[in-house]
Short mmCIF file of C-alpha atoms in Angstrom, two decimals:
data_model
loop_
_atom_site.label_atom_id
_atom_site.label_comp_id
_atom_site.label_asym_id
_atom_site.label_seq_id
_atom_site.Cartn_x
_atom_site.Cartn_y
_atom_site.Cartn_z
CA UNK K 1211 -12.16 15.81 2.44
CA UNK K 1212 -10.94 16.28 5.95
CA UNK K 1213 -11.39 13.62 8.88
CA UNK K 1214 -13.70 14.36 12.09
CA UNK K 1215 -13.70 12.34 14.84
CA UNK K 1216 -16.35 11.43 17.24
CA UNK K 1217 -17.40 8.96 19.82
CA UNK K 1218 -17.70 5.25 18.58
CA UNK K 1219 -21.04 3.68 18.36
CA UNK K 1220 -22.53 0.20 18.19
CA UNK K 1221 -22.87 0.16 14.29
CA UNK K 1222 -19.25 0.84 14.08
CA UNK K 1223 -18.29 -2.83 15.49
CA UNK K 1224 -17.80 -4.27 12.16
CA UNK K 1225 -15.75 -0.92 10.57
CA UNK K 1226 -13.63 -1.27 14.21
CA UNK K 1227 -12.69 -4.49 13.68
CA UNK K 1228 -11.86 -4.19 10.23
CA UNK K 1229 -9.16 -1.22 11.38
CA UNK K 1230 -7.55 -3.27 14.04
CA UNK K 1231 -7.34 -6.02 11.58
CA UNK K 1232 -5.52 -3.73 8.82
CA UNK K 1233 -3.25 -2.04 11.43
CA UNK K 1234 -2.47 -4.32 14.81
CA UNK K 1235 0.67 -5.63 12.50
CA UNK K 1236 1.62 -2.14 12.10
CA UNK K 1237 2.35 -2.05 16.31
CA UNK K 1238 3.97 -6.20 16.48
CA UNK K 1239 7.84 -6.10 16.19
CA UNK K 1240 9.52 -7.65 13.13
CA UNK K 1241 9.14 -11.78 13.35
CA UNK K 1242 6.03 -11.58 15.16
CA UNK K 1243 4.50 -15.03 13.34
CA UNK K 1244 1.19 -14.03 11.16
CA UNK K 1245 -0.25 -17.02 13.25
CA UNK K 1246 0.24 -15.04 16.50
CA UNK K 1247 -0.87 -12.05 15.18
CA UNK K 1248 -4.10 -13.73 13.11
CA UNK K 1249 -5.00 -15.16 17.42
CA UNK K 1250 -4.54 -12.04 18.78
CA UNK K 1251 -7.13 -10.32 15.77
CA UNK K 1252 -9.61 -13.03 16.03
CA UNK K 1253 -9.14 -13.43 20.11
CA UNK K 1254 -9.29 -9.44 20.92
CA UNK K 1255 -10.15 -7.46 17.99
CA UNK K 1256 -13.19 -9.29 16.59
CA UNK K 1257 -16.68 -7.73 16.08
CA UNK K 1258 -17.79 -9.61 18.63
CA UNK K 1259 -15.08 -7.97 21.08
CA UNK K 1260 -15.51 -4.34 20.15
CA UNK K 1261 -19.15 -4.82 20.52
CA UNK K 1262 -18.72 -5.73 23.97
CA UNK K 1263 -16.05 -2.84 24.16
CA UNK K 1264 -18.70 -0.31 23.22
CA UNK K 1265 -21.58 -1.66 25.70
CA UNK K 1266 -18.84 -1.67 28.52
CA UNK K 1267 -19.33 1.92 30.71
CA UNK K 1268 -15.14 1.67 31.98
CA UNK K 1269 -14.38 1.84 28.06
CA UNK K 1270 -14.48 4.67 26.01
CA UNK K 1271 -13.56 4.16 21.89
CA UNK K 1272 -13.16 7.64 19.37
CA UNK K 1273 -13.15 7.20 15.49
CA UNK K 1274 -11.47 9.20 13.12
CA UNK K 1275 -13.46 9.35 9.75
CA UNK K 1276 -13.19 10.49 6.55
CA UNK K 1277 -15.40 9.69 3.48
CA UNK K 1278 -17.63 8.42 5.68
CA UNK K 1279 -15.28 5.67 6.66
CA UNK K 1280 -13.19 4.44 9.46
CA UNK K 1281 -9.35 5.21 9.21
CA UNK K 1282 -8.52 4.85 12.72
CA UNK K 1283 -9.46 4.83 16.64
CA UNK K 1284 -8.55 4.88 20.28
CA UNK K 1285 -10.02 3.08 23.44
CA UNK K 1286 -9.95 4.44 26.51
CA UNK K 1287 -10.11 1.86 29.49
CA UNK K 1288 -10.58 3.49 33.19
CA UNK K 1289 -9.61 1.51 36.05
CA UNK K 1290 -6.54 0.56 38.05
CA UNK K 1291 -4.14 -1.02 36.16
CA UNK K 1292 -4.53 -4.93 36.38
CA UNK K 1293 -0.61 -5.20 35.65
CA UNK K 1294 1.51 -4.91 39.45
CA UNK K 1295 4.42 -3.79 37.02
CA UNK K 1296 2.37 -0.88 35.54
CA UNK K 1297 0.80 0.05 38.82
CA UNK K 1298 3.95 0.12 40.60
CA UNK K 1299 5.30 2.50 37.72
CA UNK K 1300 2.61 5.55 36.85
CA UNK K 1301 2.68 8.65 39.56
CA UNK K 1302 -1.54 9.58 38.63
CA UNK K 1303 -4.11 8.28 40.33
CA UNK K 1304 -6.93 8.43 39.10
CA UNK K 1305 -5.73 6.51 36.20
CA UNK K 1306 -6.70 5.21 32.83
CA UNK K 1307 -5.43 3.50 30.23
CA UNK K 1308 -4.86 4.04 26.73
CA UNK K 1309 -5.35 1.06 25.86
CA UNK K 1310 -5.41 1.18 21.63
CA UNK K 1311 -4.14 3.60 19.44
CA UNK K 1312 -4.65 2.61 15.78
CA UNK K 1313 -4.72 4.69 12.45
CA UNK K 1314 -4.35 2.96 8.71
CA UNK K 1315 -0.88 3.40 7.15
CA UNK K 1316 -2.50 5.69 4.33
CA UNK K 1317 -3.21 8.04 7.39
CA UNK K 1318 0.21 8.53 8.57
CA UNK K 1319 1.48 11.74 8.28
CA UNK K 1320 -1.66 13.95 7.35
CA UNK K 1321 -2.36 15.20 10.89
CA UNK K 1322 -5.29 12.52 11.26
CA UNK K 1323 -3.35 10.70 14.93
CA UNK K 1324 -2.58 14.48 16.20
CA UNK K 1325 -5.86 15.54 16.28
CA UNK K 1326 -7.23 11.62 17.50
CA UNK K 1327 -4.56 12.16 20.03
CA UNK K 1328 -5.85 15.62 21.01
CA UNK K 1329 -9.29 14.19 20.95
CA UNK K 1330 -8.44 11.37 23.14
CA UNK K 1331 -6.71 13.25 25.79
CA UNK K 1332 -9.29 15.66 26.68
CA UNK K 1333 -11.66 12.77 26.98
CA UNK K 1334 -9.52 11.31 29.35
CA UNK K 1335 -9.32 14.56 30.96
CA UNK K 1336 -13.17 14.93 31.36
CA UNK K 1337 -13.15 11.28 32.56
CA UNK K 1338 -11.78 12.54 36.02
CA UNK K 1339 -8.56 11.26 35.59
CA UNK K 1340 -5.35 12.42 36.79
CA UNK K 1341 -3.40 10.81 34.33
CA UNK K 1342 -2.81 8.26 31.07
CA UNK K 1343 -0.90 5.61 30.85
CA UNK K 1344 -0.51 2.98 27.72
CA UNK K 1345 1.77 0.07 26.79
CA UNK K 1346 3.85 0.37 23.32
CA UNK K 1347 6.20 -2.19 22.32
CA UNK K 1348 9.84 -1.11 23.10
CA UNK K 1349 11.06 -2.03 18.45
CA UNK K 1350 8.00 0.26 17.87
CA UNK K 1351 9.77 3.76 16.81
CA UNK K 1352 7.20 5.77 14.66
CA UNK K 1353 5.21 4.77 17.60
CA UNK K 1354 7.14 5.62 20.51
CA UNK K 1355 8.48 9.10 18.85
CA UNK K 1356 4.70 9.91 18.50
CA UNK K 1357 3.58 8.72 22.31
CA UNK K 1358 6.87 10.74 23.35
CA UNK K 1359 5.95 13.72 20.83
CA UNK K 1360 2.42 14.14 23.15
CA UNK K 1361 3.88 14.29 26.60
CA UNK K 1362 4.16 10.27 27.37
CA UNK K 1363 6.89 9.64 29.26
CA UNK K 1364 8.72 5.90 29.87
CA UNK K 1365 8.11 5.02 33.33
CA UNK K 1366 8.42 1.60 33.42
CA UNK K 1367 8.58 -1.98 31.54
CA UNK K 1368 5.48 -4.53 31.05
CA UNK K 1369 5.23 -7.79 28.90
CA UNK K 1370 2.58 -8.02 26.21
CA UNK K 1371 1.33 -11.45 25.15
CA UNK K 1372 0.67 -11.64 21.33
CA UNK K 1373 -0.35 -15.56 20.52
CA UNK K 1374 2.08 -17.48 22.57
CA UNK K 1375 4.57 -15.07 22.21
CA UNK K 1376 5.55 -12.21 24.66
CA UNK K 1377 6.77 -8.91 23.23
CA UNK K 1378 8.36 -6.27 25.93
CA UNK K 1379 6.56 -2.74 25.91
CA UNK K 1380 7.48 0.17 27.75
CA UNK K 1381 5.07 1.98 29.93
CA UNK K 1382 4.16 5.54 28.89
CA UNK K 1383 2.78 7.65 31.19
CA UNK K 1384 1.37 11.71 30.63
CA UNK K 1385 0.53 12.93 33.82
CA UNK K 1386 -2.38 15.59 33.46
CA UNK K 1387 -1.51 19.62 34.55
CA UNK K 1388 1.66 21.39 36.33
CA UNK K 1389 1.41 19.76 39.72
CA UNK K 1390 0.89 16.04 38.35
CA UNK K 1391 3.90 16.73 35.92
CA UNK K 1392 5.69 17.91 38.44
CA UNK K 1393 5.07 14.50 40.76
CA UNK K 1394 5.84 12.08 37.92
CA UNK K 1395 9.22 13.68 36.90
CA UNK K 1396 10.26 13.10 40.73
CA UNK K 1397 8.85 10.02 40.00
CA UNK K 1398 11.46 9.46 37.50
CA UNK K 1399 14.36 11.23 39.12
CA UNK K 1400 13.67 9.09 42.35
CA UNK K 1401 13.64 5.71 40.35
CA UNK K 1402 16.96 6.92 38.66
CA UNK K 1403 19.07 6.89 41.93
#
């Protein structure tokens, strides 16, 4: 059966959480602790959280499904970035984050994050925004090939607390149209010198 994917809804707290618990160790480096990781599931990813995500109008979640069932999702968080280091880096403005980008390892590979990717970029683009930005953790390859596969550039550096331990991400930006493309690569050339 194929997947579809759709907007996220209140029922889907408990199925949300349930994917970010079965995939946030998918995105930590190797020796991130299981006790750092088990804080950051029960601290950020709990029901409790992504039912405030859902009832919060800056956030924006999509779902891929199949059978019925949650294999993976995105959040979408608009705003200025909170981070000096990441605003000092992305060219767009309007701005918004992508903020998560999870899909179960059994998804990998069968075109499910493509089209969640696809998804998730238009609603960004109908959001008003210029641009997306995201934060991926720099020992993260499958990840970063994919973010790079889609247009997401490196622009920058940021830390990322998991449990008391900080990982260092890159900043990925994908600047939206010719002219915004245009600005961020002399963005890039311009931090280069």
């Amino acid at each position: 059966m194929p997947h579809s994917i759709r907007r996220a809804v209140a029922a889907d707290a408990a199925q949300l959480h349930e994917v970010a618990a079965a995939t946030f160790a998918l995105a930590c480096p190797p020796g991130t602790s299981q006790e750092d990781i088990d804080a950051f599931v029960r601290d950020v990813l709990s029901v409790e959280r992504f039912e405030s995500y859902l009832a919060d109008s800056a956030r924006e979640l999509l779902v891929a499904v199949r059978h019925d069932r949650l294999v993976g999702y995105t959040m979408l968080v608009a705003g200025e970035p909170k981070d000096p280091d990441v605003a000092s880096a992305i060219a767009a403005r309007p701005t918004i984050e992508l903020s998560k980008f999870y899909l179960l390892a059994g998804e990998h590979g069968a075109g499910v994050a493509s089209a969640l990717m696809e998804a998730t970029l238009e609603a960004a683009g109908a959001s008003g925004a210029a641009g997306v930005w995201l934060g991926v953790n720099q020992h993260n390859g499958r990840a970063n090939r994919f973010y790079e596969k889609h247009g997401f550039a490196v622009v920058g550096t940021k830390r990322f607390l998991v449990g008391d331990e900080w990982h260092d991400d890159f900043t990925r930006e994908r600047v939206f149209g010719a002219e915004g493309a245009a600005r961020q690569w002399r963005s890039l050339q311009a931090r280069s010198l």
